[in-house]
JSON list of C-alpha atoms in Angstrom, two decimals:
[
{"chain": "A", "resi": 54, "resn": "MET", "atom": "CA", "xyz": [-2.42, -6.28, -21.47]},
{"chain": "A", "resi": 55, "resn": "GLU", "atom": "CA", "xyz": [-1.55, -9.92, -22.02]},
{"chain": "A", "resi": 56, "resn": "SER", "atom": "CA", "xyz": [-1.56, -12.28, -19.08]},
{"chain": "A", "resi": 57, "resn": "ILE", "atom": "CA", "xyz": [1.33, -14.64, -18.47]},
{"chain": "A", "resi": 58, "resn": "THR", "atom": "CA", "xyz": [0.43, -18.31, -18.57]},
{"chain": "A", "resi": 59, "resn": "PRO", "atom": "CA", "xyz": [1.95, -20.82, -16.14]},
{"chain": "A", "resi": 60, "resn": "GLN", "atom": "CA", "xyz": [3.51, -22.58, -19.13]},
{"chain": "A", "resi": 61, "resn": "ALA", "atom": "CA", "xyz": [5.27, -19.38, -20.17]},
{"chain": "A", "resi": 62, "resn": "LEU", "atom": "CA", "xyz": [6.67, -18.96, -16.66]},
{"chain": "A", "resi": 63, "resn": "GLU", "atom": "CA", "xyz": [7.88, -22.54, -16.59]},
{"chain": "A", "resi": 64, "resn": "SER", "atom": "CA", "xyz": [9.83, -21.99, -19.79]},
{"chain": "A", "resi": 65, "resn": "LEU", "atom": "CA", "xyz": [11.87, -19.16, -18.21]},
{"chain": "A", "resi": 66, "resn": "ASP", "atom": "CA", "xyz": [15.26, -19.69, -16.63]},
{"chain": "A", "resi": 67, "resn": "GLN", "atom": "CA", "xyz": [15.71, -19.27, -12.87]},
{"chain": "A", "resi": 68, "resn": "ASN", "atom": "CA", "xyz": [17.14, -15.73, -13.17]},
{"chain": "A", "resi": 69, "resn": "SER", "atom": "CA", "xyz": [14.20, -14.55, -15.26]},
{"chain": "A", "resi": 70, "resn": "ARG", "atom": "CA", "xyz": [11.72, -16.05, -12.81]},
{"chain": "A", "resi": 71, "resn": "GLN", "atom": "CA", "xyz": [13.51, -14.34, -9.94]},
{"chain": "A", "resi": 72, "resn": "GLU", "atom": "CA", "xyz": [13.39, -10.99, -11.78]},
{"chain": "A", "resi": 73, "resn": "ILE", "atom": "CA", "xyz": [9.63, -11.41, -12.28]},
{"chain": "A", "resi": 74, "resn": "VAL", "atom": "CA", "xyz": [9.15, -12.24, -8.59]},
{"chain": "A", "resi": 75, "resn": "GLN", "atom": "CA", "xyz": [11.17, -9.16, -7.57]},
{"chain": "A", "resi": 76, "resn": "PHE", "atom": "CA", "xyz": [9.21, -6.98, -10.00]},
{"chain": "A", "resi": 77, "resn": "MET", "atom": "CA", "xyz": [5.89, -8.26, -8.65]},
{"chain": "A", "resi": 78, "resn": "GLU", "atom": "CA", "xyz": [7.01, -7.65, -5.05]},
{"chain": "A", "resi": 79, "resn": "ALA", "atom": "CA", "xyz": [8.03, -4.09, -5.95]},
{"chain": "A", "resi": 80, "resn": "GLU", "atom": "CA", "xyz": [4.67, -3.48, -7.64]},
{"chain": "A", "resi": 81, "resn": "ARG", "atom": "CA", "xyz": [2.81, -4.84, -4.58]},
{"chain": "A", "resi": 82, "resn": "SER", "atom": "CA", "xyz": [4.84, -2.52, -2.36]},
{"chain": "A", "resi": 83, "resn": "LYS", "atom": "CA", "xyz": [4.00, 0.47, -4.57]},
{"chain": "A", "resi": 84, "resn": "ALA", "atom": "CA", "xyz": [0.31, -0.43, -4.48]},
{"chain": "A", "resi": 85, "resn": "LYS", "atom": "CA", "xyz": [0.41, -0.74, -0.69]},
{"chain": "A", "resi": 86, "resn": "ILE", "atom": "CA", "xyz": [2.04, 2.69, -0.36]},
{"chain": "A", "resi": 87, "resn": "GLN", "atom": "CA", "xyz": [-0.57, 4.22, -2.67]},
{"chain": "A", "resi": 88, "resn": "GLU", "atom": "CA", "xyz": [-3.35, 2.59, -0.65]},
{"chain": "A", "resi": 89, "resn": "THR", "atom": "CA", "xyz": [-1.86, 3.96, 2.57]},
{"chain": "A", "resi": 90, "resn": "VAL", "atom": "CA", "xyz": [-1.56, 7.48, 1.12]},
{"chain": "A", "resi": 91, "resn": "HIS", "atom": "CA", "xyz": [-5.19, 7.35, -0.01]},
{"chain": "A", "resi": 92, "resn": "THR", "atom": "CA", "xyz": [-6.26, 6.14, 3.43]},
{"chain": "A", "resi": 93, "resn": "PHE", "atom": "CA", "xyz": [-4.35, 8.94, 5.20]},
{"chain": "A", "resi": 94, "resn": "THR", "atom": "CA", "xyz": [-5.72, 11.51, 2.79]},
{"chain": "A", "resi": 95, "resn": "ASN", "atom": "CA", "xyz": [-9.28, 10.34, 3.32]},
{"chain": "A", "resi": 96, "resn": "LEU", "atom": "CA", "xyz": [-9.00, 10.16, 7.11]},
{"chain": "A", "resi": 97, "resn": "CYS", "atom": "CA", "xyz": [-7.30, 13.53, 7.42]},
{"chain": "A", "resi": 98, "resn": "TRP", "atom": "CA", "xyz": [-9.61, 15.19, 4.90]},
{"chain": "A", "resi": 99, "resn": "ASN", "atom": "CA", "xyz": [-12.65, 14.06, 6.88]},
{"chain": "A", "resi": 100, "resn": "LYS", "atom": "CA", "xyz": [-11.05, 15.23, 10.13]},
{"chain": "A", "resi": 101, "resn": "CYS", "atom": "CA", "xyz": [-9.74, 18.61, 8.98]},
{"chain": "A", "resi": 102, "resn": "ILE", "atom": "CA", "xyz": [-11.89, 19.86, 6.11]},
{"chain": "A", "resi": 103, "resn": "LYS", "atom": "CA", "xyz": [-15.41, 20.75, 7.17]},
{"chain": "A", "resi": 104, "resn": "LYS", "atom": "CA", "xyz": [-16.47, 22.83, 4.18]},
{"chain": "A", "resi": 105, "resn": "VAL", "atom": "CA", "xyz": [-14.85, 23.67, 0.86]},
{"chain": "A", "resi": 106, "resn": "ASN", "atom": "CA", "xyz": [-14.98, 27.44, 0.48]},
{"chain": "A", "resi": 107, "resn": "SER", "atom": "CA", "xyz": [-12.29, 27.98, -2.13]},
{"chain": "A", "resi": 108, "resn": "ALA", "atom": "CA", "xyz": [-9.72, 26.21, -4.27]},
{"chain": "A", "resi": 109, "resn": "GLN", "atom": "CA", "xyz": [-7.17, 26.45, -1.45]},
{"chain": "A", "resi": 110, "resn": "LEU", "atom": "CA", "xyz": [-7.16, 25.33, 2.15]},
{"chain": "A", "resi": 111, "resn": "ASP", "atom": "CA", "xyz": [-7.05, 28.03, 4.80]},
{"chain": "A", "resi": 112, "resn": "GLY", "atom": "CA", "xyz": [-4.19, 28.16, 7.29]},
{"chain": "A", "resi": 113, "resn": "SER", "atom": "CA", "xyz": [-5.88, 26.14, 10.03]},
{"chain": "A", "resi": 114, "resn": "GLU", "atom": "CA", "xyz": [-6.97, 23.45, 7.54]},
{"chain": "A", "resi": 115, "resn": "GLN", "atom": "CA", "xyz": [-3.44, 23.19, 6.15]},
{"chain": "A", "resi": 116, "resn": "GLN", "atom": "CA", "xyz": [-1.96, 22.88, 9.64]},
{"chain": "A", "resi": 117, "resn": "CYS", "atom": "CA", "xyz": [-4.54, 20.29, 10.71]},
{"chain": "A", "resi": 118, "resn": "PHE", "atom": "CA", "xyz": [-3.93, 18.26, 7.56]},
{"chain": "A", "resi": 119, "resn": "THR", "atom": "CA", "xyz": [-0.15, 18.41, 7.94]},
{"chain": "A", "resi": 120, "resn": "ASP", "atom": "CA", "xyz": [-0.32, 17.42, 11.62]},
{"chain": "A", "resi": 121, "resn": "CYS", "atom": "CA", "xyz": [-2.82, 14.64, 10.91]},
{"chain": "A", "resi": 122, "resn": "VAL", "atom": "CA", "xyz": [-0.76, 13.05, 8.14]},
{"chain": "A", "resi": 123, "resn": "GLY", "atom": "CA", "xyz": [2.39, 13.45, 10.23]},
{"chain": "A", "resi": 124, "resn": "ARG", "atom": "CA", "xyz": [0.82, 11.59, 13.15]},
{"chain": "A", "resi": 125, "resn": "TYR", "atom": "CA", "xyz": [-0.30, 8.71, 10.92]},
{"chain": "A", "resi": 126, "resn": "LEU", "atom": "CA", "xyz": [3.12, 8.46, 9.29]},
{"chain": "A", "resi": 127, "resn": "ASP", "atom": "CA", "xyz": [4.91, 8.53, 12.65]},
{"chain": "A", "resi": 128, "resn": "THR", "atom": "CA", "xyz": [2.58, 5.85, 13.97]},
{"chain": "A", "resi": 129, "resn": "ASN", "atom": "CA", "xyz": [3.16, 3.61, 10.96]},
{"chain": "A", "resi": 130, "resn": "ILE", "atom": "CA", "xyz": [6.92, 4.07, 11.18]},
{"chain": "A", "resi": 131, "resn": "ASP", "atom": "CA", "xyz": [6.82, 3.11, 14.86]},
{"chain": "A", "resi": 132, "resn": "ILE", "atom": "CA", "xyz": [4.74, 0.02, 14.06]},
{"chain": "A", "resi": 133, "resn": "VAL", "atom": "CA", "xyz": [7.17, -1.07, 11.34]},
{"chain": "A", "resi": 134, "resn": "LYS", "atom": "CA", "xyz": [10.11, -0.69, 13.75]},
{"chain": "A", "resi": 135, "resn": "MET", "atom": "CA", "xyz": [8.55, -3.09, 16.29]}
]
């Protein structure tokens, strides 16, 4: 992938620069969401999955995982609302 030089950015009109800024902000937001999902998955996996016995989680593991992720999501939503 080619990198954009400062000179190339300077040659763009204001609308194009604004579109690039908006695109970059959207990409940062996507990356942050992915990071959060990975963090929740890791935390909840370590909390709920003690031993991998098969290709599927058993009922108690599924429930623990669902509850764990739900708690983290609820907490983050509450924090964002503050």
